[in-house]
Short mmCIF file of C-alpha atoms in Angstrom, two decimals:
data_model
loop_
_atom_site.label_atom_id
_atom_site.label_comp_id
_atom_site.label_asym_id
_atom_site.label_seq_id
_atom_site.Cartn_x
_atom_site.Cartn_y
_atom_site.Cartn_z
CA VAL A 1 0.00 0.00 0.00
CA ALA A 2 2.82 2.39 0.88
CA ALA A 3 4.55 1.74 -2.45
CA TYR A 4 1.27 2.29 -4.29
CA LEU A 5 0.69 5.61 -2.50
CA LYS A 6 4.25 6.77 -3.26
CA ALA A 7 3.85 5.83 -6.92
CA THR A 8 0.52 7.65 -7.13
CA HIS A 9 2.07 10.74 -5.53
CA GLU A 10 5.00 10.65 -7.98
CA ILE A 11 2.67 10.34 -10.99
CA GLY A 12 0.70 13.36 -9.77
CA ALA A 13 3.89 15.34 -9.20
CA ARG A 14 5.21 14.57 -12.69
CA THR A 15 1.88 15.47 -14.28
CA SER A 16 1.77 18.80 -12.42
CA ARG A 17 5.39 19.52 -13.34
CA GLU A 18 4.77 18.80 -17.03
CA THR A 19 1.64 20.97 -17.03
CA ILE A 20 3.41 23.93 -15.43
CA GLN A 21 6.50 23.60 -17.65
CA MET A 22 4.48 23.75 -20.87
CA ARG A 23 3.19 27.29 -20.38
CA PRO A 24 4.07 30.57 -18.68
CA VAL A 25 3.88 30.30 -14.91
CA ILE A 26 2.48 33.76 -14.27
CA SER A 27 -0.39 33.46 -16.74
CA SER A 28 -1.87 30.53 -14.85
CA TRP A 29 -2.11 31.33 -11.16
CA THR A 30 -4.34 28.30 -10.55
CA ALA A 31 -1.84 25.89 -12.11
CA LEU A 32 1.01 27.49 -10.16
CA LEU A 33 -0.82 27.12 -6.84
CA ALA A 34 -1.88 23.55 -7.62
CA TYR A 35 1.72 22.67 -8.50
CA VAL A 36 3.37 24.14 -5.41
CA ARG A 37 0.65 22.94 -3.05
CA GLN A 38 0.92 19.41 -4.41
CA GLN A 39 4.69 19.53 -3.89
CA LEU A 40 4.73 20.99 -0.37
CA GLN A 41 1.47 20.90 1.58
CA HIS A 42 2.10 17.56 3.28
CA GLU A 43 5.85 17.81 3.83
CA PRO A 44 6.77 17.16 7.48
CA ARG A 45 9.80 19.51 7.36
CA GLU A 46 10.05 23.04 6.07
CA GLN A 47 11.41 23.33 2.53
CA PHE A 48 12.46 26.44 0.67
CA ARG A 49 12.06 26.19 -3.10
CA VAL A 50 12.73 28.67 -5.88
CA LEU A 51 11.01 28.77 -9.25
CA PHE A 52 13.50 30.31 -11.69
CA LEU A 53 11.84 32.12 -14.60
CA ASP A 54 13.07 33.47 -17.91
CA ARG A 55 12.15 36.85 -19.46
CA LYS A 56 8.80 35.46 -20.64
CA ASN A 57 8.03 34.01 -17.19
CA GLN A 58 8.55 30.49 -18.47
CA LEU A 59 9.77 28.06 -15.85
CA ILE A 60 13.50 27.34 -16.23
CA ALA A 61 13.84 25.29 -13.06
CA ASP A 62 12.15 24.46 -9.79
CA GLU A 63 14.78 23.74 -7.19
CA GLN A 64 14.76 22.98 -3.50
CA MET A 65 17.33 25.38 -2.08
CA SER A 66 17.11 24.13 1.50
CA GLN A 67 15.30 21.81 3.86
CA GLY A 68 15.05 22.56 7.53
CA THR A 69 13.20 21.49 10.62
CA VAL A 70 9.53 21.58 11.52
CA ASN A 71 9.58 25.36 11.87
CA GLU A 72 12.45 26.82 9.85
CA ALA A 73 14.63 26.31 6.80
CA PRO A 74 17.87 28.23 6.23
CA VAL A 75 17.90 30.60 3.27
CA TYR A 76 21.15 31.89 1.79
CA PRO A 77 20.62 34.89 -0.55
CA ARG A 78 24.12 34.44 -2.00
CA GLU A 79 23.36 30.87 -3.10
CA ILE A 80 20.02 31.83 -4.61
CA ALA A 81 21.60 34.74 -6.51
CA ARG A 82 24.44 32.48 -7.72
CA ARG A 83 21.99 29.84 -8.98
CA ALA A 84 19.77 32.44 -10.66
CA LEU A 85 22.79 33.81 -12.52
CA GLU A 86 23.89 30.30 -13.54
CA LEU A 87 20.44 29.65 -15.01
CA SER A 88 20.20 33.14 -16.60
CA ALA A 89 16.94 33.69 -14.73
CA SER A 90 15.22 37.04 -14.99
CA ALA A 91 12.77 36.53 -12.14
CA LEU A 92 12.01 34.23 -9.24
CA ILE A 93 9.03 32.98 -7.32
CA LEU A 94 9.99 31.97 -3.80
CA VAL A 95 8.02 29.17 -2.19
CA HIS A 96 8.17 27.51 1.20
CA ASN A 97 5.86 25.48 3.36
CA HIS A 98 4.77 25.68 6.96
CA PRO A 99 4.46 22.09 8.23
CA SER A 100 2.17 23.36 11.02
CA GLY A 101 -0.44 23.88 8.31
CA ASP A 102 -0.85 27.61 9.02
CA PRO A 103 0.56 29.66 6.11
CA THR A 104 0.53 32.96 7.99
CA PRO A 105 3.84 34.74 7.20
CA SER A 106 6.17 35.32 10.13
CA ARG A 107 8.29 38.44 10.59
CA GLU A 108 11.29 36.30 9.63
CA ASP A 109 9.58 35.27 6.36
CA VAL A 110 8.96 38.89 5.41
CA SER A 111 12.43 40.03 6.49
CA MET A 112 14.16 37.24 4.57
CA THR A 113 12.12 38.08 1.46
CA HIS A 114 13.23 41.71 1.64
CA LYS A 115 16.87 40.60 2.03
CA LEU A 116 16.56 38.42 -1.07
CA ILE A 117 14.97 41.23 -3.07
CA ALA A 118 17.81 43.57 -2.03
CA ALA A 119 20.46 40.95 -2.90
CA LEU A 120 19.00 40.34 -6.37
CA GLU A 121 18.31 43.96 -7.30
CA PRO A 122 21.92 44.82 -8.36
CA VAL A 123 21.88 41.97 -10.89
CA SER A 124 18.41 42.89 -12.25
CA ILE A 125 16.62 39.75 -11.07
CA SER A 126 13.15 40.43 -9.73
CA VAL A 127 11.16 38.51 -7.16
CA HIS A 128 7.60 38.18 -8.43
CA ASP A 129 6.22 36.69 -5.24
CA HIS A 130 6.84 34.61 -2.15
CA LEU A 131 4.24 31.91 -1.54
CA ILE A 132 3.80 30.20 1.80
CA ILE A 133 2.05 26.87 1.58
CA GLY A 134 -0.08 25.49 4.40
CA ARG A 135 -2.10 22.32 4.57
CA HIS A 136 -5.30 23.80 3.09
CA LYS A 137 -4.29 27.26 1.96
CA ALA A 138 -1.50 29.28 0.38
CA VAL A 139 -0.56 32.88 1.15
CA SER A 140 1.07 35.28 -1.30
CA LEU A 141 3.24 37.95 0.29
CA ARG A 142 2.64 40.15 -2.77
CA ALA A 143 -1.15 39.82 -2.48
CA GLU A 144 -0.91 40.58 1.25
CA GLY A 145 1.03 43.79 0.46
CA LEU A 146 4.11 42.59 2.34
CA ILE A 147 6.45 42.98 -0.66
#
């Protein structure tokens, strides 16, 4: 049963990934949310992922930049900037989960987002949004007016 559930989860993840990679990320907010929620909403540890986008907001890569504990994951702006430059990304969407299930942004989430924006500004890479994924809901820092 466990192997069947893992296989089913992997099939769903691959299908979501293929769907999101075939079209611009920004033009389909619903597909973006479905993709990131499917990837993160049930993770027992906090993960920080970055969606690297090209000039047309097409997905270049979706990479896990760190994995932490039940309530925090380390984020290194230097490493994210380095990887964005390696991939020739023009923009990023930051994504992380809250294993507690509550996607309410913490002060640390907002502060870290501002540090990343400041680190990427000199190299002309923009941060479109930072999504926090909970068990049943996702929060956009941009929609909340926090960035």
